[in-house]
């Protein structure tokens, strides 16, 4: 890919509203200000939206080309007014209002095995061993309102003692489609992000409805249970999304240390599966599954004061503290 690599993010200044930004190094450049400076120099390109990354995704291919031109202009002309250091900003989820959020369940064999040992998967019946010829991806939906910033505090719901972590790579859709073939799925992907599928294991299995087992809403969709970011890295700047480390620590202790090469079903296969059910739309998010090392596997869970750090290679690191919920 020609041109300088950049990231995108959504931020807020002290006392100010959210804005979309181009991120170069440790500096965030308001997309609207960057386009104004670029257009004032008689450049012809124009973004279809400048107010949010969500808006940029609506016409992603064309907008990405213009963003590349704007970055090249900035490198020659210098930073436009309003550029700010990342450390001075509040970090919000890059995509703030996704339409749908798809999550892959048990998509690493090590995670399949640890959940079986922990009793979260029935011990009877055939054991899944990663053989894909007899099965399909298993996806569930998580409420978009669970999104949180990469450095946001996460409140533990009252009475919950089994709050768990799941470090994952996420992708944002930049082109609508239906019945998308896996080999063409990346054409629909705008970029990748770091995320964490925080889970309430206390509530994930319904003791009062054993025949139904998993309660995905209760176990997954509490407020701030989907920290994401700090950046969206355009797909063009991620040479191989199938060879990125996934790493998570709690209070500095490594808990998860996997690699996207260990996926059972690739992100492309997940997109194909989901798009055969319903249309995939711009701004939709796929969170592609976690590796082994979740808390449930060792009966070790998060408590008030714990700091969870989630990192995907080249996509960015999140740092979230767990706090008590207040009224």
Tab-separated table of C-alpha atoms in Angstrom:
chain	number	residue	atom	x	y	z
A	1	UNK	CA	0.000	0.000	0.000
A	2	UNK	CA	1.430	3.331	-1.080
A	3	UNK	CA	1.296	6.277	1.292
A	4	UNK	CA	1.776	6.729	5.005
A	5	UNK	CA	-0.167	4.416	7.292
A	6	UNK	CA	-2.624	6.116	9.617
A	7	UNK	CA	-5.286	5.197	12.126
A	8	UNK	CA	-8.717	6.608	12.825
A	9	UNK	CA	-10.296	7.318	16.187
A	10	UNK	CA	-13.157	9.043	17.931
A	11	UNK	CA	-12.200	11.449	20.723
A	12	UNK	CA	-13.487	14.288	22.854
A	13	UNK	CA	-11.669	17.303	24.250
A	14	UNK	CA	-12.236	18.474	27.816
A	15	UNK	CA	-15.790	19.793	27.922
A	16	UNK	CA	-16.277	19.222	24.191
A	17	UNK	CA	-18.244	16.907	21.947
A	18	UNK	CA	-17.014	13.860	20.068
A	19	UNK	CA	-15.068	14.220	16.842
A	20	UNK	CA	-13.552	11.849	14.315
A	21	UNK	CA	-9.794	12.078	13.904
A	22	UNK	CA	-6.931	10.924	11.771
A	23	UNK	CA	-4.200	9.614	14.064
A	24	UNK	CA	-0.561	10.107	13.070
A	25	UNK	CA	1.858	9.007	15.771
A	26	UNK	CA	0.687	10.534	19.053
A	27	UNK	CA	-1.397	13.263	17.409
A	28	UNK	CA	-5.103	13.330	16.591
A	29	UNK	CA	-6.217	15.595	13.727
A	30	UNK	CA	-9.899	16.481	13.522
A	31	UNK	CA	-11.136	15.063	10.202
A	32	UNK	CA	-13.276	18.141	9.528
A	33	UNK	CA	-10.345	20.522	10.113
A	34	UNK	CA	-8.055	18.346	8.032
A	35	UNK	CA	-10.460	18.385	5.099
A	36	UNK	CA	-10.919	22.171	5.348
A	37	UNK	CA	-7.158	22.712	5.151
A	38	UNK	CA	-6.836	20.209	2.327
A	39	UNK	CA	-9.659	21.751	0.283
A	40	UNK	CA	-8.315	25.297	0.821
A	41	UNK	CA	-5.230	24.282	-1.124
A	42	UNK	CA	-7.339	23.672	-4.249
A	43	UNK	CA	-7.385	19.903	-3.835
A	44	UNK	CA	-10.438	18.345	-5.439
A	45	UNK	CA	-11.119	15.338	-3.237
A	46	UNK	CA	-13.924	15.530	-0.709
A	47	UNK	CA	-15.056	13.236	2.063
A	48	UNK	CA	-18.736	12.322	2.089
A	49	UNK	CA	-18.778	12.832	5.871
A	50	UNK	CA	-16.451	14.370	8.440
A	51	UNK	CA	-18.428	14.204	11.662
A	52	UNK	CA	-17.902	10.551	12.579
A	53	UNK	CA	-16.190	7.340	11.578
A	54	UNK	CA	-19.672	5.870	11.247
A	55	UNK	CA	-20.294	8.410	8.483
A	56	UNK	CA	-16.999	7.642	6.774
A	57	UNK	CA	-17.932	3.961	6.641
A	58	UNK	CA	-21.032	4.776	4.584
A	59	UNK	CA	-18.871	5.345	1.506
A	60	UNK	CA	-15.685	3.764	2.740
A	61	UNK	CA	-13.753	2.977	-0.439
A	62	UNK	CA	-14.052	6.535	-1.795
A	63	UNK	CA	-13.495	8.122	1.619
A	64	UNK	CA	-10.398	6.041	2.283
A	65	UNK	CA	-8.802	7.279	-0.946
A	66	UNK	CA	-9.461	10.892	0.063
A	67	UNK	CA	-8.124	10.248	3.584
A	68	UNK	CA	-4.887	9.039	2.008
A	69	UNK	CA	-4.658	12.256	-0.005
A	70	UNK	CA	-5.336	14.352	3.094
A	71	UNK	CA	-2.593	12.552	5.035
A	72	UNK	CA	-0.131	13.132	2.178
A	73	UNK	CA	-1.096	16.829	2.195
A	74	UNK	CA	-0.610	17.129	5.966
A	75	UNK	CA	2.841	15.597	5.709
A	76	UNK	CA	3.854	18.348	3.293
A	77	UNK	CA	1.938	21.328	4.686
A	78	UNK	CA	2.072	20.546	8.397
A	79	UNK	CA	-0.591	19.976	11.015
A	80	UNK	CA	-3.818	21.967	10.592
A	81	UNK	CA	-5.209	24.042	13.492
A	82	UNK	CA	-6.810	22.036	16.260
A	83	UNK	CA	-4.493	19.018	16.172
A	84	UNK	CA	-4.131	17.591	19.682
A	85	UNK	CA	-1.965	15.101	21.511
A	86	UNK	CA	-3.756	11.833	22.206
A	87	UNK	CA	-2.853	12.042	25.895
A	88	UNK	CA	-5.011	15.177	26.244
A	89	UNK	CA	-8.159	13.586	24.837
A	90	UNK	CA	-10.918	11.314	26.083
A	91	UNK	CA	-10.947	8.160	23.974
A	92	UNK	CA	-14.315	6.884	22.723
A	93	UNK	CA	-15.107	3.720	20.739
A	94	UNK	CA	-14.031	4.348	17.129
A	95	UNK	CA	-17.402	3.303	15.717
A	96	UNK	CA	-19.916	4.847	18.100
A	97	UNK	CA	-23.259	3.611	16.743
A	98	UNK	CA	-22.876	0.243	15.017
A	99	UNK	CA	-26.004	-1.311	13.603
A	100	UNK	CA	-25.236	-4.894	14.608
A	101	UNK	CA	-22.473	-6.462	16.704
A	102	UNK	CA	-21.732	-10.105	15.891
A	103	UNK	CA	-19.635	-12.205	18.289
A	104	UNK	CA	-18.067	-15.600	17.596
A	105	UNK	CA	-18.453	-18.186	20.366
A	106	UNK	CA	-15.700	-20.735	21.072
A	107	UNK	CA	-13.669	-20.065	17.940
A	108	UNK	CA	-10.283	-21.247	19.255
A	109	UNK	CA	-9.833	-24.925	20.126
A	110	UNK	CA	-8.011	-24.081	23.348
A	111	UNK	CA	-11.020	-22.008	24.425
A	112	UNK	CA	-13.425	-24.806	23.421
A	113	UNK	CA	-11.471	-27.208	25.623
A	114	UNK	CA	-11.213	-24.911	28.655
A	115	UNK	CA	-14.943	-24.180	28.615
A	116	UNK	CA	-15.675	-27.909	28.419
A	117	UNK	CA	-13.465	-28.525	31.458
A	118	UNK	CA	-15.180	-25.661	33.284
A	119	UNK	CA	-18.638	-27.112	32.694
A	120	UNK	CA	-19.771	-24.260	30.433
A	121	UNK	CA	-20.158	-26.718	27.548
A	122	UNK	CA	-22.142	-29.979	27.861
A	123	UNK	CA	-19.855	-32.961	28.409
A	124	UNK	CA	-22.291	-35.299	26.648
A	125	UNK	CA	-22.597	-35.617	22.908
A	126	UNK	CA	-19.868	-35.217	20.277
A	127	UNK	CA	-16.889	-33.087	21.251
A	128	UNK	CA	-16.014	-30.348	18.797
A	129	UNK	CA	-12.402	-30.722	17.726
A	130	UNK	CA	-12.099	-27.919	15.212
A	131	UNK	CA	-13.192	-30.051	12.266
A	132	UNK	CA	-15.183	-27.597	10.166
A	133	UNK	CA	-16.711	-30.002	7.667
A	134	UNK	CA	-19.536	-30.921	10.056
A	135	UNK	CA	-20.340	-27.520	11.545
A	136	UNK	CA	-20.615	-23.776	10.930
A	137	UNK	CA	-19.573	-20.648	12.819
A	138	UNK	CA	-21.524	-20.008	16.012
A	139	UNK	CA	-22.388	-16.323	16.320
A	140	UNK	CA	-24.448	-14.332	18.801
A	141	UNK	CA	-25.461	-10.669	18.993
A	142	UNK	CA	-24.319	-8.223	21.656
A	143	UNK	CA	-26.137	-4.928	22.233
A	144	UNK	CA	-24.341	-1.928	20.619
A	145	UNK	CA	-25.098	0.083	23.774
A	146	UNK	CA	-22.465	-2.014	25.600
A	147	UNK	CA	-19.654	-0.208	23.754
A	148	UNK	CA	-17.078	1.579	25.892
A	149	UNK	CA	-13.871	3.476	25.269
A	150	UNK	CA	-10.472	1.836	25.372
A	151	UNK	CA	-9.701	3.388	28.772
A	152	UNK	CA	-13.180	3.477	30.261
A	153	UNK	CA	-14.030	2.107	33.693
A	154	UNK	CA	-16.269	-0.966	33.690
A	155	UNK	CA	-18.769	-1.357	36.518
A	156	UNK	CA	-19.331	-4.819	37.963
A	157	UNK	CA	-23.104	-5.385	38.271
A	158	UNK	CA	-24.318	-5.799	41.878
A	159	UNK	CA	-24.014	-9.335	43.183
A	160	UNK	CA	-21.893	-10.570	40.307
A	161	UNK	CA	-18.724	-12.455	41.276
A	162	UNK	CA	-17.755	-14.135	37.996
A	163	UNK	CA	-16.875	-11.292	35.625
A	164	UNK	CA	-14.600	-12.641	32.912
A	165	UNK	CA	-12.434	-11.349	30.059
A	166	UNK	CA	-12.210	-12.331	26.379
A	167	UNK	CA	-9.588	-10.508	24.293
A	168	UNK	CA	-10.628	-10.367	20.634
A	169	UNK	CA	-9.938	-8.771	17.282
A	170	UNK	CA	-12.896	-6.848	15.835
A	171	UNK	CA	-13.595	-5.607	12.331
A	172	UNK	CA	-15.881	-2.879	10.998
A	173	UNK	CA	-17.910	-3.337	7.831
A	174	UNK	CA	-17.431	-0.683	5.158
A	175	UNK	CA	-19.578	-2.085	2.350
A	176	UNK	CA	-23.057	-3.563	2.510
A	177	UNK	CA	-23.660	-7.071	1.217
A	178	UNK	CA	-25.784	-10.217	1.270
A	179	UNK	CA	-24.617	-13.786	0.650
A	180	UNK	CA	-20.994	-12.715	0.586
A	181	UNK	CA	-18.493	-15.431	-0.294
A	182	UNK	CA	-15.576	-15.829	2.091
A	183	UNK	CA	-13.050	-15.195	-0.665
A	184	UNK	CA	-14.595	-11.748	-1.276
A	185	UNK	CA	-15.409	-10.919	2.357
A	186	UNK	CA	-12.399	-8.657	2.958
A	187	UNK	CA	-13.713	-6.338	0.234
A	188	UNK	CA	-16.461	-5.465	2.731
A	189	UNK	CA	-14.116	-4.783	5.661
A	190	UNK	CA	-13.038	-1.202	6.390
A	191	UNK	CA	-10.649	-1.913	9.234
A	192	UNK	CA	-9.749	-3.724	12.438
A	193	UNK	CA	-9.870	-2.892	16.159
A	194	UNK	CA	-8.913	-4.280	19.555
A	195	UNK	CA	-11.866	-5.300	21.729
A	196	UNK	CA	-12.882	-7.388	24.735
A	197	UNK	CA	-16.050	-9.434	25.136
A	198	UNK	CA	-16.498	-8.923	28.893
A	199	UNK	CA	-18.810	-11.613	30.264
A	200	UNK	CA	-20.858	-12.264	33.413
A	201	UNK	CA	-20.434	-16.002	33.877
A	202	UNK	CA	-22.805	-15.882	36.884
A	203	UNK	CA	-25.620	-15.161	34.448
A	204	UNK	CA	-24.512	-16.850	31.242
A	205	UNK	CA	-25.989	-20.245	32.148
A	206	UNK	CA	-29.608	-20.119	33.311
A	207	UNK	CA	-30.016	-22.452	36.291
A	208	UNK	CA	-33.796	-21.861	36.198
A	209	UNK	CA	-33.998	-22.856	32.508
A	210	UNK	CA	-31.415	-25.645	32.134
A	211	UNK	CA	-32.864	-26.787	28.843
A	212	UNK	CA	-32.068	-23.416	27.282
A	213	UNK	CA	-28.552	-23.150	28.777
A	214	UNK	CA	-26.883	-19.939	27.549
A	215	UNK	CA	-28.462	-16.560	28.284
A	216	UNK	CA	-26.488	-14.382	25.867
A	217	UNK	CA	-28.295	-11.146	26.770
A	218	UNK	CA	-27.763	-11.484	30.521
A	219	UNK	CA	-24.248	-12.827	30.233
A	220	UNK	CA	-22.885	-10.406	27.652
A	221	UNK	CA	-24.823	-7.151	27.300
A	222	UNK	CA	-24.301	-5.174	30.502
A	223	UNK	CA	-23.216	-1.547	30.165
A	224	UNK	CA	-19.573	-1.064	29.100
A	225	UNK	CA	-19.081	-4.805	28.529
A	226	UNK	CA	-17.616	-4.126	25.060
A	227	UNK	CA	-14.577	-1.834	25.375
A	228	UNK	CA	-13.206	-1.185	21.885
A	229	UNK	CA	-10.353	0.795	20.364
A	230	UNK	CA	-8.514	3.026	20.810
A	231	UNK	CA	-8.207	3.016	17.019
A	232	UNK	CA	-9.718	1.667	13.849
A	233	UNK	CA	-6.799	0.608	11.652
A	234	UNK	CA	-7.766	0.593	7.950
A	235	UNK	CA	-7.584	-2.855	6.401
A	236	UNK	CA	-4.995	-1.651	3.882
A	237	UNK	CA	-2.543	-1.155	6.766
A	238	UNK	CA	-3.030	-4.632	8.276
A	239	UNK	CA	-0.987	-6.879	5.967
A	240	UNK	CA	-2.102	-10.167	7.537
A	241	UNK	CA	-4.996	-10.189	9.995
A	242	UNK	CA	-4.463	-13.945	10.332
A	243	UNK	CA	-1.092	-13.538	12.068
A	244	UNK	CA	-1.559	-11.067	14.930
A	245	UNK	CA	-0.877	-11.742	18.597
A	246	UNK	CA	-3.737	-11.492	21.075
A	247	UNK	CA	-2.588	-10.619	24.582
A	248	UNK	CA	-4.375	-9.844	27.837
A	249	UNK	CA	-3.105	-9.093	31.325
A	250	UNK	CA	-4.875	-8.545	34.640
A	251	UNK	CA	-2.903	-6.364	37.063
A	252	UNK	CA	0.168	-7.004	34.916
A	253	UNK	CA	-0.132	-10.811	34.917
A	254	UNK	CA	-0.450	-12.426	31.487
A	255	UNK	CA	-3.700	-14.365	31.174
A	256	UNK	CA	-4.132	-14.733	27.409
A	257	UNK	CA	-1.373	-15.027	24.848
A	258	UNK	CA	-2.690	-16.331	21.542
A	259	UNK	CA	-2.627	-15.562	17.842
A	260	UNK	CA	-5.265	-14.982	15.188
A	261	UNK	CA	-3.666	-17.819	13.218
A	262	UNK	CA	-5.476	-20.117	15.686
A	263	UNK	CA	-8.986	-19.170	14.539
A	264	UNK	CA	-11.212	-22.147	13.810
A	265	UNK	CA	-13.430	-20.064	11.542
A	266	UNK	CA	-11.750	-17.059	9.917
A	267	UNK	CA	-13.359	-13.618	9.956
A	268	UNK	CA	-14.111	-14.104	6.265
A	269	UNK	CA	-15.988	-17.338	6.998
A	270	UNK	CA	-17.926	-15.602	9.767
A	271	UNK	CA	-18.981	-12.844	7.358
A	272	UNK	CA	-20.096	-15.424	4.794
A	273	UNK	CA	-22.127	-17.278	7.424
A	274	UNK	CA	-23.810	-14.166	8.846
A	275	UNK	CA	-24.537	-12.634	5.440
A	276	UNK	CA	-26.376	-15.788	4.413
A	277	UNK	CA	-28.818	-15.030	7.243
A	278	UNK	CA	-29.226	-11.252	6.977
A	279	UNK	CA	-27.721	-8.312	5.131
A	280	UNK	CA	-24.400	-7.009	6.434
A	281	UNK	CA	-24.452	-3.223	6.599
A	282	UNK	CA	-21.903	-0.438	6.897
A	283	UNK	CA	-20.939	0.100	10.494
A	284	UNK	CA	-21.699	-3.458	11.574
A	285	UNK	CA	-19.016	-5.008	13.755
A	286	UNK	CA	-17.702	-8.563	13.969
A	287	UNK	CA	-15.791	-9.634	17.080
A	288	UNK	CA	-14.087	-12.781	15.950
A	289	UNK	CA	-13.568	-14.953	19.053
A	290	UNK	CA	-11.135	-15.296	21.931
A	291	UNK	CA	-8.165	-17.556	22.513
A	292	UNK	CA	-7.585	-19.755	25.567
A	293	UNK	CA	-6.867	-18.290	28.977
A	294	UNK	CA	-10.194	-16.811	30.050
A	295	UNK	CA	-10.948	-16.624	33.763
A	296	UNK	CA	-13.610	-19.336	33.654
A	297	UNK	CA	-10.918	-21.857	32.745
A	298	UNK	CA	-9.187	-21.431	36.115
A	299	UNK	CA	-12.167	-20.157	38.138
A	300	UNK	CA	-10.424	-16.773	38.416
A	301	UNK	CA	-12.514	-13.655	37.907
A	302	UNK	CA	-12.293	-9.874	37.908
A	303	UNK	CA	-12.954	-7.814	41.013
A	304	UNK	CA	-13.230	-4.147	41.900
A	305	UNK	CA	-9.869	-2.424	41.417
A	306	UNK	CA	-8.507	-4.878	38.856
A	307	UNK	CA	-6.943	-3.406	35.705
A	308	UNK	CA	-7.374	-5.360	32.480
A	309	UNK	CA	-5.106	-4.621	29.518
A	310	UNK	CA	-6.100	-5.975	26.108
A	311	UNK	CA	-3.830	-5.752	23.087
A	312	UNK	CA	-3.981	-6.937	19.496
A	313	UNK	CA	-0.734	-6.647	17.561
A	314	UNK	CA	-0.533	-3.373	15.571
A	315	UNK	CA	-4.122	-2.383	16.493
A	316	UNK	CA	-3.604	-0.818	19.895
A	317	UNK	CA	-3.802	-1.477	23.623
A	318	UNK	CA	-6.780	-0.896	25.910
A	319	UNK	CA	-6.621	-0.404	29.666
A	320	UNK	CA	-9.864	-0.801	31.608
A	321	UNK	CA	-10.349	-0.650	35.366
A	322	UNK	CA	-13.175	-2.502	37.085
A	323	UNK	CA	-15.200	-0.519	39.598
A	324	UNK	CA	-18.263	-0.972	41.762
A	325	UNK	CA	-21.539	0.034	40.174
A	326	UNK	CA	-23.057	3.149	41.712
A	327	UNK	CA	-26.675	4.268	41.540
